[in-house]
mmCIF file of C-alpha atoms in Angstrom:
data_model
loop_
_atom_site.group_PDB
_atom_site.id
_atom_site.type_symbol
_atom_site.label_atom_id
_atom_site.label_comp_id
_atom_site.label_asym_id
_atom_site.label_seq_id
_atom_site.Cartn_x
_atom_site.Cartn_y
_atom_site.Cartn_z
ATOM 1 C CA MET A 1 -19.354 8.792 -11.317
ATOM 2 C CA GLU A 2 -16.687 9.633 -8.748
ATOM 3 C CA THR A 3 -19.449 9.901 -6.126
ATOM 4 C CA ILE A 4 -20.438 6.271 -6.649
ATOM 5 C CA SER A 5 -16.904 5.026 -6.184
ATOM 6 C CA VAL A 6 -16.455 7.183 -3.070
ATOM 7 C CA TYR A 7 -19.783 5.909 -1.710
ATOM 8 C CA LEU A 8 -18.685 2.301 -2.203
ATOM 9 C CA ASP A 9 -15.280 2.981 -0.629
ATOM 10 C CA HIS A 10 -17.139 4.334 2.345
ATOM 11 C CA MET A 11 -19.514 1.371 2.592
ATOM 12 C CA PHE A 12 -16.636 -1.092 2.355
ATOM 13 C CA ALA A 13 -14.220 0.855 4.586
ATOM 14 C CA SER A 14 -14.842 -1.248 7.687
ATOM 15 C CA LEU A 15 -14.710 -4.610 5.917
ATOM 16 C CA PRO A 16 -11.603 -6.767 5.762
ATOM 17 C CA LYS A 17 -9.804 -6.441 2.433
ATOM 18 C CA THR A 18 -9.969 -10.057 1.342
ATOM 19 C CA LEU A 19 -9.893 -11.075 -2.288
ATOM 20 C CA GLU A 20 -13.537 -12.123 -2.085
ATOM 21 C CA VAL A 21 -14.625 -8.754 -0.676
ATOM 22 C CA MET A 22 -12.575 -6.772 -3.184
ATOM 23 C CA ARG A 23 -14.044 -8.779 -6.031
ATOM 24 C CA MET A 24 -17.536 -8.205 -4.728
ATOM 25 C CA LYS A 25 -16.884 -4.482 -4.492
ATOM 26 C CA GLN A 26 -15.580 -4.380 -8.053
ATOM 27 C CA GLU A 27 -18.699 -6.192 -9.276
ATOM 28 C CA LEU A 28 -20.961 -3.781 -7.441
ATOM 29 C CA LEU A 29 -19.069 -0.817 -8.808
ATOM 30 C CA SER A 30 -19.334 -1.913 -12.431
ATOM 31 C CA GLY A 31 -23.039 -2.700 -11.999
ATOM 32 C CA MET A 32 -23.760 0.650 -10.376
ATOM 33 C CA GLU A 33 -21.748 2.558 -12.951
ATOM 34 C CA GLU A 34 -23.615 0.900 -15.770
ATOM 35 C CA LYS A 35 -26.937 1.760 -14.170
ATOM 36 C CA TYR A 36 -25.746 5.349 -13.737
ATOM 37 C CA ARG A 37 -24.715 5.621 -17.397
ATOM 38 C CA GLU A 38 -28.073 4.330 -18.592
ATOM 39 C CA LEU A 39 -29.971 6.727 -16.351
ATOM 40 C CA LYS A 40 -27.918 9.592 -17.765
ATOM 41 C CA GLU A 41 -28.680 8.421 -21.297
ATOM 42 C CA GLU A 42 -32.370 8.396 -20.429
ATOM 43 C CA GLY A 43 -31.957 12.087 -19.718
ATOM 44 C CA LYS A 44 -31.719 12.071 -15.919
ATOM 45 C CA SER A 45 -29.627 14.784 -14.303
ATOM 46 C CA GLU A 46 -26.344 13.961 -12.552
ATOM 47 C CA ASN A 47 -27.941 14.290 -9.113
ATOM 48 C CA GLU A 48 -31.017 12.278 -10.018
ATOM 49 C CA ALA A 49 -28.952 9.461 -11.513
ATOM 50 C CA ILE A 50 -26.646 9.240 -8.498
ATOM 51 C CA GLY A 51 -29.632 9.447 -6.150
ATOM 52 C CA ILE A 52 -31.359 6.517 -7.829
ATOM 53 C CA VAL A 53 -28.202 4.391 -7.965
ATOM 54 C CA ILE A 54 -27.469 4.963 -4.287
ATOM 55 C CA SER A 55 -31.065 4.437 -3.160
ATOM 56 C CA GLU A 56 -31.050 1.086 -4.939
ATOM 57 C CA PHE A 57 -27.781 -0.013 -3.380
ATOM 58 C CA GLY A 58 -29.455 -1.870 -0.531
ATOM 59 C CA ASN A 59 -27.878 -2.879 2.732
ATOM 60 C CA ILE A 60 -24.217 -3.736 3.265
ATOM 61 C CA GLU A 61 -25.137 -6.151 6.097
ATOM 62 C CA GLU A 62 -26.864 -8.324 3.531
ATOM 63 C CA LEU A 63 -23.534 -8.827 1.784
ATOM 64 C CA THR A 64 -21.453 -9.345 4.908
ATOM 65 C CA ALA A 65 -23.949 -11.906 6.217
ATOM 66 C CA GLU A 66 -23.718 -13.789 2.925
ATOM 67 C CA LEU A 67 -19.922 -13.726 2.866
ATOM 68 C CA GLY A 68 -19.811 -14.701 6.523
ATOM 69 C CA ILE A 69 -17.710 -11.745 7.625
ATOM 70 C CA ARG A 70 -18.134 -9.172 10.307
ATOM 71 C CA ALA A 71 -17.190 -5.548 10.024
ATOM 72 C CA VAL A 72 -13.932 -4.541 11.694
ATOM 73 C CA GLU A 73 -14.539 -2.715 14.970
ATOM 74 C CA PRO A 74 -14.991 0.997 14.237
ATOM 75 C CA GLU A 75 -12.117 2.054 16.516
ATOM 76 C CA ARG A 76 -9.823 -0.439 14.871
ATOM 77 C CA ALA A 77 -10.702 0.587 11.346
ATOM 78 C CA ALA A 78 -7.852 2.802 10.207
ATOM 79 C CA PRO A 79 -8.654 6.163 8.596
ATOM 80 C CA MET A 80 -8.757 6.458 4.826
ATOM 81 C CA LEU A 81 -5.790 8.239 3.277
ATOM 82 C CA THR A 82 -6.743 10.675 0.535
ATOM 83 C CA GLU A 83 -4.868 10.948 -2.713
ATOM 84 C CA HIS A 84 -3.628 14.392 -1.705
ATOM 85 C CA GLU A 85 -2.191 13.129 1.604
ATOM 86 C CA ALA A 86 -0.573 10.101 -0.018
ATOM 87 C CA TYR A 87 1.245 12.266 -2.560
ATOM 88 C CA ALA A 88 2.178 14.833 0.087
ATOM 89 C CA TYR A 89 3.753 11.961 2.010
ATOM 90 C CA THR A 90 5.800 10.720 -0.967
ATOM 91 C CA ALA A 91 6.977 14.306 -1.601
ATOM 92 C CA ALA A 92 7.954 14.794 2.076
ATOM 93 C CA LYS A 93 9.760 11.457 2.092
ATOM 94 C CA ARG A 94 11.717 12.397 -1.024
ATOM 95 C CA SER A 95 12.753 15.752 0.406
ATOM 96 C CA ALA A 96 13.581 14.190 3.802
ATOM 97 C CA GLY A 97 15.800 11.688 1.985
ATOM 98 C CA LEU A 98 17.568 14.533 0.210
ATOM 99 C CA TRP A 99 18.277 16.339 3.490
ATOM 100 C CA VAL A 100 19.436 13.230 5.362
ATOM 101 C CA GLY A 101 21.637 12.267 2.433
ATOM 102 C CA LEU A 102 23.181 15.743 2.299
ATOM 103 C CA GLY A 103 23.520 15.766 6.101
ATOM 104 C CA ILE A 104 25.493 12.525 6.023
ATOM 105 C CA PHE A 105 27.611 13.917 3.210
ATOM 106 C CA PHE A 106 28.414 17.034 5.256
ATOM 107 C CA CYS A 107 29.307 14.994 8.358
ATOM 108 C CA ALA A 108 31.587 12.745 6.289
ATOM 109 C CA SER A 109 33.186 15.789 4.636
ATOM 110 C CA GLY A 110 33.851 17.146 8.130
ATOM 111 C CA VAL A 111 35.719 13.998 9.112
ATOM 112 C CA ALA A 112 37.560 13.977 5.775
ATOM 113 C CA LEU A 113 38.596 17.614 6.321
ATOM 114 C CA LEU A 114 39.867 16.791 9.799
ATOM 115 C CA ILE A 115 41.988 13.890 8.562
ATOM 116 C CA PHE A 116 43.251 15.977 5.683
ATOM 117 C CA LEU A 117 44.304 18.988 7.778
ATOM 118 C CA ASP A 118 45.656 16.893 10.644
ATOM 119 C CA THR A 119 47.916 14.991 8.249
ATOM 120 C CA LEU A 120 48.878 18.053 6.215
ATOM 121 C CA PHE A 121 50.208 19.927 9.252
ATOM 122 C CA GLU A 122 51.488 16.874 11.101
ATOM 123 C CA THR A 123 55.118 17.238 10.006
ATOM 124 C CA THR A 124 55.219 21.030 10.238
ATOM 125 C CA VAL A 125 55.701 23.184 13.320
ATOM 126 C CA ASP A 126 52.024 24.166 13.048
ATOM 127 C CA SER A 127 50.836 20.647 13.855
ATOM 128 C CA GLU A 128 48.735 21.885 16.809
ATOM 129 C CA ARG A 129 47.075 24.570 14.739
ATOM 130 C CA GLY A 130 46.320 22.087 11.949
ATOM 131 C CA SER A 131 44.501 19.728 14.283
ATOM 132 C CA MET A 132 42.585 22.643 15.776
ATOM 133 C CA LEU A 133 41.584 23.938 12.341
ATOM 134 C CA GLY A 134 40.489 20.446 11.330
ATOM 135 C CA LEU A 135 38.412 20.026 14.474
ATOM 136 C CA ILE A 136 36.703 23.398 14.011
ATOM 137 C CA GLY A 137 35.976 22.551 10.378
ATOM 138 C CA MET A 138 34.624 19.159 11.311
ATOM 139 C CA PHE A 139 32.302 20.523 13.982
ATOM 140 C CA MET A 140 31.046 23.255 11.689
ATOM 141 C CA LEU A 141 30.290 20.842 8.869
ATOM 142 C CA GLY A 142 28.877 18.415 11.425
ATOM 143 C CA ALA A 143 26.572 21.144 12.757
ATOM 144 C CA VAL A 144 25.322 21.859 9.246
ATOM 145 C CA GLY A 145 24.752 18.117 8.758
ATOM 146 C CA VAL A 146 22.847 17.767 12.035
ATOM 147 C CA GLY A 147 20.747 20.803 11.085
ATOM 148 C CA MET A 148 19.843 18.973 7.903
ATOM 149 C CA PHE A 149 18.839 15.883 9.898
ATOM 150 C CA PHE A 150 16.511 18.021 12.000
ATOM 151 C CA ASN A 151 15.058 19.662 8.934
ATOM 152 C CA SER A 152 14.337 16.240 7.482
ATOM 153 C CA GLY A 153 12.738 15.045 10.716
ATOM 154 C CA MET A 154 10.474 18.109 10.803
ATOM 155 C CA LYS A 155 9.305 17.453 7.269
ATOM 156 C CA LEU A 156 8.189 13.962 8.209
ATOM 157 C CA SER A 157 6.786 14.723 11.677
ATOM 158 C CA ARG A 158 3.475 15.775 10.092
ATOM 159 C CA PHE A 159 3.006 12.192 8.929
ATOM 160 C CA LYS A 160 3.510 10.554 12.355
ATOM 161 C CA THR A 161 -0.156 9.517 12.311
ATOM 162 C CA LEU A 162 0.586 7.125 9.444
ATOM 163 C CA GLU A 163 2.291 4.890 12.015
ATOM 164 C CA GLN A 164 -1.121 4.231 13.581
ATOM 165 C CA GLY A 165 -2.229 2.598 10.341
ATOM 166 C CA PHE A 166 -4.236 3.854 7.391
ATOM 167 C CA GLN A 167 -6.200 2.607 4.427
ATOM 168 C CA LEU A 168 -5.981 3.357 0.753
ATOM 169 C CA SER A 169 -8.747 3.231 -1.787
ATOM 170 C CA TYR A 170 -8.406 0.530 -4.395
ATOM 171 C CA ALA A 171 -7.874 3.047 -7.199
ATOM 172 C CA LEU A 172 -5.143 4.893 -5.307
ATOM 173 C CA LYS A 173 -3.415 1.638 -4.421
ATOM 174 C CA MET A 174 -3.329 0.665 -8.088
ATOM 175 C CA GLU A 175 -1.998 4.096 -9.002
ATOM 176 C CA LEU A 176 0.796 3.830 -6.418
ATOM 177 C CA ARG A 177 1.664 0.301 -7.567
ATOM 178 C CA GLN A 178 2.064 1.680 -11.046
ATOM 179 C CA GLY A 179 4.211 4.542 -9.750
ATOM 180 C CA GLN A 180 6.428 2.067 -7.911
ATOM 181 C CA ALA A 181 6.814 -0.142 -10.974
ATOM 182 C CA HIS A 182 7.702 2.930 -13.003
ATOM 183 C CA TYR A 183 10.300 3.965 -10.432
ATOM 184 C CA ALA A 184 11.866 0.495 -10.089
ATOM 185 C CA PRO A 185 14.506 0.880 -12.873
ATOM 186 C CA THR A 186 15.738 4.204 -11.419
ATOM 187 C CA TYR A 187 15.937 2.652 -7.974
ATOM 188 C CA ARG A 188 17.801 -0.382 -9.267
ATOM 189 C CA PHE A 189 20.278 1.786 -11.155
ATOM 190 C CA SER A 190 20.993 4.006 -8.152
ATOM 191 C CA LEU A 191 21.451 0.960 -5.903
ATOM 192 C CA ILE A 192 23.913 -0.634 -8.306
ATOM 193 C CA THR A 193 25.830 2.625 -8.651
ATOM 194 C CA GLY A 194 25.897 3.023 -4.853
ATOM 195 C CA VAL A 195 27.143 -0.535 -4.312
ATOM 196 C CA CYS A 196 29.848 -0.100 -6.993
ATOM 197 C CA LEU A 197 31.008 3.155 -5.409
ATOM 198 C CA SER A 198 31.203 1.675 -1.924
ATOM 199 C CA VAL A 199 33.017 -1.418 -3.145
ATOM 200 C CA LEU A 200 35.486 0.621 -5.186
ATOM 201 C CA SER A 201 36.009 3.458 -2.682
ATOM 202 C CA PRO A 202 38.670 1.674 -0.516
ATOM 203 C CA ILE A 203 40.813 1.461 -3.668
ATOM 204 C CA LEU A 204 41.559 5.153 -3.142
ATOM 205 C CA ILE A 205 43.303 4.315 0.140
ATOM 206 C CA PHE A 206 45.427 1.585 -1.419
ATOM 207 C CA ALA A 207 46.217 3.772 -4.396
ATOM 208 C CA ALA A 208 47.326 6.665 -2.191
ATOM 209 C CA SER A 209 49.511 4.446 -0.004
ATOM 210 C CA TYR A 210 50.939 2.789 -3.107
ATOM 211 C CA VAL A 211 52.183 6.137 -4.377
ATOM 212 C CA ASN A 212 53.601 7.086 -1.018
ATOM 213 C CA GLU A 213 53.119 5.511 2.417
ATOM 214 C CA GLU A 214 52.665 8.996 3.840
ATOM 215 C CA TYR A 215 49.695 9.730 1.580
ATOM 216 C CA ALA A 216 47.469 7.011 3.031
ATOM 217 C CA PRO A 217 45.453 9.451 5.215
ATOM 218 C CA TYR A 218 44.660 11.548 2.118
ATOM 219 C CA GLY A 219 43.407 8.387 0.504
ATOM 220 C CA VAL A 220 41.195 7.835 3.546
ATOM 221 C CA ALA A 221 39.775 11.362 3.230
ATOM 222 C CA ALA A 222 38.976 10.778 -0.451
ATOM 223 C CA PHE A 223 37.534 7.378 0.405
ATOM 224 C CA LEU A 224 35.202 8.965 2.981
ATOM 225 C CA LEU A 225 33.919 11.471 0.421
ATOM 226 C CA LEU A 226 33.265 8.784 -2.183
ATOM 227 C CA ALA A 227 31.600 6.527 0.379
ATOM 228 C CA ALA A 228 29.430 9.499 1.422
ATOM 229 C CA VAL A 229 28.288 9.880 -2.185
ATOM 230 C CA ALA A 230 27.316 6.190 -2.162
ATOM 231 C CA VAL A 231 25.446 6.634 1.127
ATOM 232 C CA PHE A 232 23.662 9.651 -0.350
ATOM 233 C CA LEU A 233 22.459 7.505 -3.253
ATOM 234 C CA PHE A 234 21.227 4.810 -0.845
ATOM 235 C CA VAL A 235 19.440 7.271 1.415
ATOM 236 C CA TYR A 236 17.874 9.504 -1.229
ATOM 237 C CA TYR A 237 16.647 6.821 -3.602
ATOM 238 C CA GLY A 238 15.917 4.467 -0.715
ATOM 239 C CA ASN A 239 13.587 7.052 0.802
ATOM 240 C CA ILE A 240 11.589 7.361 -2.401
ATOM 241 C CA GLN A 241 11.279 3.591 -2.558
ATOM 242 C CA GLY A 242 10.475 3.577 1.163
ATOM 243 C CA ALA A 243 7.517 5.888 0.625
ATOM 244 C CA TYR A 244 5.982 3.423 -1.838
ATOM 245 C CA THR A 245 6.714 0.460 0.423
ATOM 246 C CA LYS A 246 5.203 2.221 3.413
ATOM 247 C CA LEU A 247 2.016 3.180 1.565
ATOM 248 C CA LEU A 248 1.554 -0.239 -0.005
ATOM 249 C CA GLU A 249 2.555 -2.476 2.914
ATOM 250 C CA GLU A 250 0.026 -4.674 4.657
ATOM 251 C CA PRO A 251 -1.239 -3.374 8.026
ATOM 252 C CA ILE A 252 -0.245 -6.511 9.979
ATOM 253 C CA LEU A 253 3.269 -6.459 8.618
ATOM 254 C CA ALA A 254 3.470 -2.778 9.507
ATOM 255 C CA ALA A 255 3.138 -3.472 13.247
ATOM 256 C CA ALA A 256 5.868 -6.130 13.214
ATOM 257 C CA LYS A 257 8.125 -3.850 11.214
ATOM 258 C CA LYS A 258 7.634 -0.988 13.646
ATOM 259 C CA GLU A 259 8.941 -3.140 16.507
ATOM 260 C CA GLU A 260 11.861 -4.234 14.337
ATOM 261 C CA GLU A 261 12.725 -0.605 13.553
ATOM 262 C CA ARG A 262 12.535 0.316 17.230
ATOM 263 C CA ILE A 263 15.036 -2.384 18.224
ATOM 264 C CA SER A 264 17.303 -1.551 15.308
ATOM 265 C CA GLY A 265 17.249 2.114 16.323
ATOM 266 C CA ALA A 266 18.183 1.285 19.923
ATOM 267 C CA VAL A 267 21.088 -0.903 18.793
ATOM 268 C CA GLY A 268 22.279 1.803 16.399
ATOM 269 C CA ALA A 269 22.168 4.463 19.105
ATOM 270 C CA VAL A 270 24.845 2.513 21.018
ATOM 271 C CA ILE A 271 27.045 1.223 18.202
ATOM 272 C CA TRP A 272 27.526 4.344 16.083
ATOM 273 C CA PRO A 273 28.564 6.862 18.780
ATOM 274 C CA LEU A 274 30.923 4.188 20.168
ATOM 275 C CA ALA A 275 32.470 3.710 16.728
ATOM 276 C CA THR A 276 32.901 7.484 16.362
ATOM 277 C CA ILE A 277 34.643 7.739 19.746
ATOM 278 C CA ILE A 278 37.024 4.909 18.853
ATOM 279 C CA PHE A 279 37.687 6.541 15.495
ATOM 280 C CA LEU A 280 38.498 9.984 16.912
ATOM 281 C CA PHE A 281 40.545 8.589 19.818
ATOM 282 C CA THR A 282 42.783 6.322 17.724
ATOM 283 C CA GLY A 283 43.142 9.106 15.178
ATOM 284 C CA PHE A 284 44.272 11.822 17.524
ATOM 285 C CA VAL A 285 46.245 9.753 19.999
ATOM 286 C CA TYR A 286 47.915 7.242 17.649
ATOM 287 C CA HIS A 287 47.593 9.098 14.323
ATOM 288 C CA ARG A 288 46.372 5.981 12.599
ATOM 289 C CA TRP A 289 43.901 7.631 10.237
ATOM 290 C CA ASP A 290 45.042 5.141 7.607
ATOM 291 C CA VAL A 291 43.512 2.121 9.334
ATOM 292 C CA ASN A 292 41.105 3.299 12.020
ATOM 293 C CA TRP A 293 38.350 4.179 9.491
ATOM 294 C CA ALA A 294 37.719 0.427 9.339
ATOM 295 C CA VAL A 295 35.772 0.828 12.578
ATOM 296 C CA PHE A 296 32.804 2.188 10.571
ATOM 297 C CA PRO A 297 32.347 -0.752 8.187
ATOM 298 C CA ILE A 298 32.798 -3.048 11.204
ATOM 299 C CA ALA A 299 30.098 -1.134 13.105
ATOM 300 C CA GLY A 300 27.822 -1.427 10.077
ATOM 301 C CA ILE A 301 28.295 -5.175 9.836
ATOM 302 C CA LEU A 302 27.816 -5.551 13.602
ATOM 303 C CA HIS A 303 24.589 -3.540 13.442
ATOM 304 C CA GLY A 304 23.266 -5.697 10.625
ATOM 305 C CA MET A 305 24.236 -8.890 12.439
ATOM 306 C CA LEU A 306 22.494 -7.893 15.663
ATOM 307 C CA ASN A 307 19.347 -7.032 13.699
ATOM 308 C CA GLY A 308 19.499 -10.406 11.974
ATOM 309 C CA VAL A 309 19.930 -12.291 15.256
ATOM 310 C CA TYR A 310 17.002 -10.397 16.796
ATOM 311 C CA ASN A 311 14.751 -11.163 13.823
ATOM 312 C CA MET A 312 15.697 -14.838 13.801
ATOM 313 C CA ASN A 313 14.952 -15.184 17.508
ATOM 314 C CA ARG A 314 11.600 -13.500 17.119
ATOM 315 C CA LYS A 315 10.615 -15.599 14.113
ATOM 316 C CA SER A 316 11.413 -18.818 15.974
ATOM 317 C CA GLU A 317 9.301 -17.555 18.889
ATOM 318 C CA MET A 318 6.401 -17.046 16.539
ATOM 319 C CA MET B 1 -43.841 -1.386 -3.760
ATOM 320 C CA ILE B 2 -43.606 -4.977 -2.640
ATOM 321 C CA SER B 3 -42.361 -5.642 0.865
ATOM 322 C CA SER B 4 -38.996 -7.318 0.636
ATOM 323 C CA ASP B 5 -39.894 -9.674 3.508
ATOM 324 C CA VAL B 6 -42.421 -11.487 1.354
ATOM 325 C CA ILE B 7 -40.231 -11.827 -1.658
ATOM 326 C CA ARG B 8 -36.972 -12.683 0.103
ATOM 327 C CA GLY B 9 -37.261 -16.432 -0.369
ATOM 328 C CA TYR B 10 -37.713 -16.039 -4.116
ATOM 329 C CA ASN B 11 -34.915 -13.710 -5.172
ATOM 330 C CA ASP B 12 -32.790 -16.726 -6.092
ATOM 331 C CA THR B 13 -35.650 -18.168 -8.116
ATOM 332 C CA MET B 14 -36.001 -14.950 -10.106
ATOM 333 C CA ILE B 15 -32.311 -14.844 -10.925
ATOM 334 C CA LEU B 16 -32.311 -18.510 -11.966
ATOM 335 C CA TYR B 17 -35.323 -17.851 -14.183
ATOM 336 C CA MET B 18 -33.445 -15.023 -15.896
ATOM 337 C CA LEU B 19 -30.524 -17.367 -16.536
ATOM 338 C CA LEU B 20 -32.774 -20.017 -18.096
ATOM 339 C CA GLY B 21 -32.715 -17.992 -21.298
ATOM 340 C CA GLY B 22 -28.924 -18.023 -21.443
ATOM 341 C CA GLU B 23 -25.893 -16.564 -19.694
ATOM 342 C CA SER B 24 -26.092 -13.002 -18.472
ATOM 343 C CA TYR B 25 -24.412 -10.500 -16.127
ATOM 344 C CA GLY B 26 -25.423 -8.574 -13.031
ATOM 345 C CA TYR B 27 -26.791 -5.336 -14.371
ATOM 346 C CA GLU B 28 -28.642 -6.986 -17.257
ATOM 347 C CA ILE B 29 -30.375 -9.402 -14.898
ATOM 348 C CA SER B 30 -31.505 -6.662 -12.540
ATOM 349 C CA LYS B 31 -32.761 -4.610 -15.476
ATOM 350 C CA GLN B 32 -34.739 -7.538 -16.843
ATOM 351 C CA ILE B 33 -36.308 -8.216 -13.468
ATOM 352 C CA ARG B 34 -37.356 -4.581 -13.263
ATOM 353 C CA GLN B 35 -38.865 -4.648 -16.746
ATOM 354 C CA LEU B 36 -40.590 -7.990 -16.292
ATOM 355 C CA THR B 37 -42.307 -6.803 -13.113
ATOM 356 C CA GLN B 38 -43.227 -3.435 -14.687
ATOM 357 C CA GLU B 39 -40.979 -1.720 -12.136
ATOM 358 C CA LYS B 40 -43.064 -3.115 -9.265
ATOM 359 C CA TYR B 41 -40.002 -4.899 -7.972
ATOM 360 C CA VAL B 42 -36.488 -3.472 -8.122
ATOM 361 C CA MET B 43 -33.852 -5.793 -6.746
ATOM 362 C CA LYS B 44 -31.350 -3.959 -4.574
ATOM 363 C CA GLU B 45 -27.696 -4.155 -5.583
ATOM 364 C CA THR B 46 -26.613 -5.946 -2.406
ATOM 365 C CA THR B 47 -29.496 -8.435 -2.736
ATOM 366 C CA LEU B 48 -28.475 -9.267 -6.287
ATOM 367 C CA TYR B 49 -24.782 -9.743 -5.588
ATOM 368 C CA SER B 50 -25.212 -11.662 -2.363
ATOM 369 C CA ALA B 51 -27.599 -13.960 -4.259
ATOM 370 C CA PHE B 52 -24.903 -14.522 -6.898
ATOM 371 C CA ALA B 53 -22.413 -15.406 -4.171
ATOM 372 C CA ARG B 54 -24.849 -17.803 -2.502
ATOM 373 C CA LEU B 55 -25.963 -19.486 -5.735
ATOM 374 C CA GLU B 56 -22.383 -19.940 -6.870
ATOM 375 C CA LYS B 57 -21.344 -21.376 -3.509
ATOM 376 C CA ASN B 58 -24.157 -23.927 -3.785
ATOM 377 C CA GLY B 59 -23.129 -24.827 -7.319
ATOM 378 C CA TYR B 60 -26.395 -23.605 -8.857
ATOM 379 C CA ILE B 61 -24.681 -21.120 -11.134
ATOM 380 C CA GLU B 62 -21.147 -20.666 -12.393
ATOM 381 C CA SER B 63 -19.362 -17.481 -13.274
ATOM 382 C CA PHE B 64 -16.825 -16.690 -15.959
ATOM 383 C CA TYR B 65 -15.209 -13.584 -17.387
ATOM 384 C CA ARG B 66 -15.915 -12.237 -20.789
ATOM 385 C CA ASP B 67 -14.085 -9.350 -22.427
ATOM 386 C CA GLU B 68 -16.343 -6.603 -23.701
ATOM 387 C CA SER B 69 -15.545 -3.738 -26.015
ATOM 388 C CA LEU B 70 -13.261 -0.936 -24.762
ATOM 389 C CA GLY B 71 -11.144 -3.365 -22.767
ATOM 390 C CA LYS B 72 -13.833 -3.905 -20.146
ATOM 391 C CA ARG B 73 -14.247 -7.293 -18.519
ATOM 392 C CA ARG B 74 -17.579 -8.509 -17.179
ATOM 393 C CA THR B 75 -18.505 -11.381 -14.931
ATOM 394 C CA TYR B 76 -21.120 -13.538 -16.604
ATOM 395 C CA TYR B 77 -23.214 -16.233 -14.975
ATOM 396 C CA ARG B 78 -24.776 -19.378 -16.335
ATOM 397 C CA ILE B 79 -27.120 -21.890 -14.705
ATOM 398 C CA THR B 80 -25.851 -25.423 -13.940
ATOM 399 C CA PRO B 81 -27.842 -28.715 -13.973
ATOM 400 C CA PRO B 82 -28.141 -28.690 -10.124
ATOM 401 C CA GLY B 83 -29.321 -25.083 -10.469
ATOM 402 C CA LEU B 84 -32.011 -26.156 -12.887
ATOM 403 C CA SER B 85 -33.353 -28.884 -10.583
ATOM 404 C CA TYR B 86 -33.238 -26.431 -7.652
ATOM 405 C CA TYR B 87 -35.243 -23.988 -9.758
ATOM 406 C CA LYS B 88 -37.863 -26.662 -10.499
ATOM 407 C CA GLU B 89 -38.104 -27.464 -6.786
ATOM 408 C CA LYS B 90 -38.684 -23.810 -5.989
ATOM 409 C CA CYS B 91 -41.425 -23.592 -8.632
ATOM 410 C CA GLU B 92 -43.260 -26.501 -7.075
ATOM 411 C CA GLU B 93 -42.776 -25.034 -3.621
ATOM 412 C CA TRP B 94 -44.261 -21.747 -4.778
ATOM 413 C CA MET B 95 -47.294 -23.476 -6.305
ATOM 414 C CA VAL B 96 -48.035 -25.067 -2.949
ATOM 415 C CA THR B 97 -47.320 -21.855 -1.041
ATOM 416 C CA GLN B 98 -49.505 -19.857 -3.349
ATOM 417 C CA ALA B 99 -52.366 -22.374 -3.054
ATOM 418 C CA VAL B 100 -52.092 -22.345 0.740
ATOM 419 C CA VAL B 101 -51.942 -18.566 1.111
ATOM 420 C CA ASN B 102 -54.737 -18.125 -1.410
ATOM 421 C CA GLN B 103 -57.067 -19.971 0.947
ATOM 422 C CA PHE B 104 -56.862 -16.973 3.237
ATOM 423 C CA ILE B 105 -57.092 -14.240 0.669
ATOM 424 C CA LYS B 106 -60.371 -12.478 0.225
ATOM 425 C CA GLU B 107 -60.986 -10.287 -2.737
ATOM 426 C CA TRP B 108 -62.834 -7.079 -1.954
#
């Protein structure tokens, strides 16, 4: 039975996936399966039954001529993705999300440690040593975080070919849709939790400075850790959702999205290092750890705004 | 085996004939055609379904879904009044065709 469905997938692989074509394929499949079942009931062997069904299939050109469509050029027809590959991709995406999320958490903990130690030793005679210790800690945690980013990138590099486009069988697509629907409540819950955490996290700063003006930097360190937890939730659960979106997205949209991601990446490569430099400079030179963290939310908003402006311009061009 | 070239113009007629007796679905129609012709003519799957598409586009048949047992859903077809008059036209056409071709047929 599987053979018949695979045979049809193959025959229809180069045809555009319009509603009309998909309906036609479904009709053919149910007709062929019924014929197969009857042949089996008549006592034909598996091979005989499949042989007869396939020999009586006919000619796909007859259908395409009737529907007035032409097959997609062979070189443009994207390769079929097997069930095994699709699930390997979702697994890799999930694990990559875990490593990126942890990596971000480690980097943020590094910065939090630096602020904490720098403030702790600020008033003592060991102020120099405190800053040094903080810096060493930050770079070590940062190195661990970057290692995690690399690890995540390696896990996904095997699936680079997906960027060139791919096709899914109808059955697999349905299965993935179901998986996504099943996952939706978890995703929603993690998003809401993440948003709540990031909205509430600055409270730690105000609370700390309310108790004592001097404690504000500790509040910032705690705020960074809590915000990192929120980012972890976004990245980890977002990656799982992203795997479904990627596998189920339409091929034409995929190309436009790729360009969008490229631009967004280029913008991010400028904004975020700049924000980090400003943050470290104002921290060490002016010791304003209590306010200079605001550079990160500002960078985030700026990044989002530039993306939005780019998209709006492009849409009006189209 | 009959050459499909000869019969091509009459696939639609055969399907319409099968629908004269009431609504039916793809596999049943192809099975009936096979039985009626004593397996001398087996309509290919693509021939059958492209004929359905063509006949429906021309308004000669209409399709509808019907739920079967075990949660299965089948597409059924029924003939329309324009389909019936088209069928009659084709019958007359075949009578003439047959008479003409018969003039050149010699029995050995």
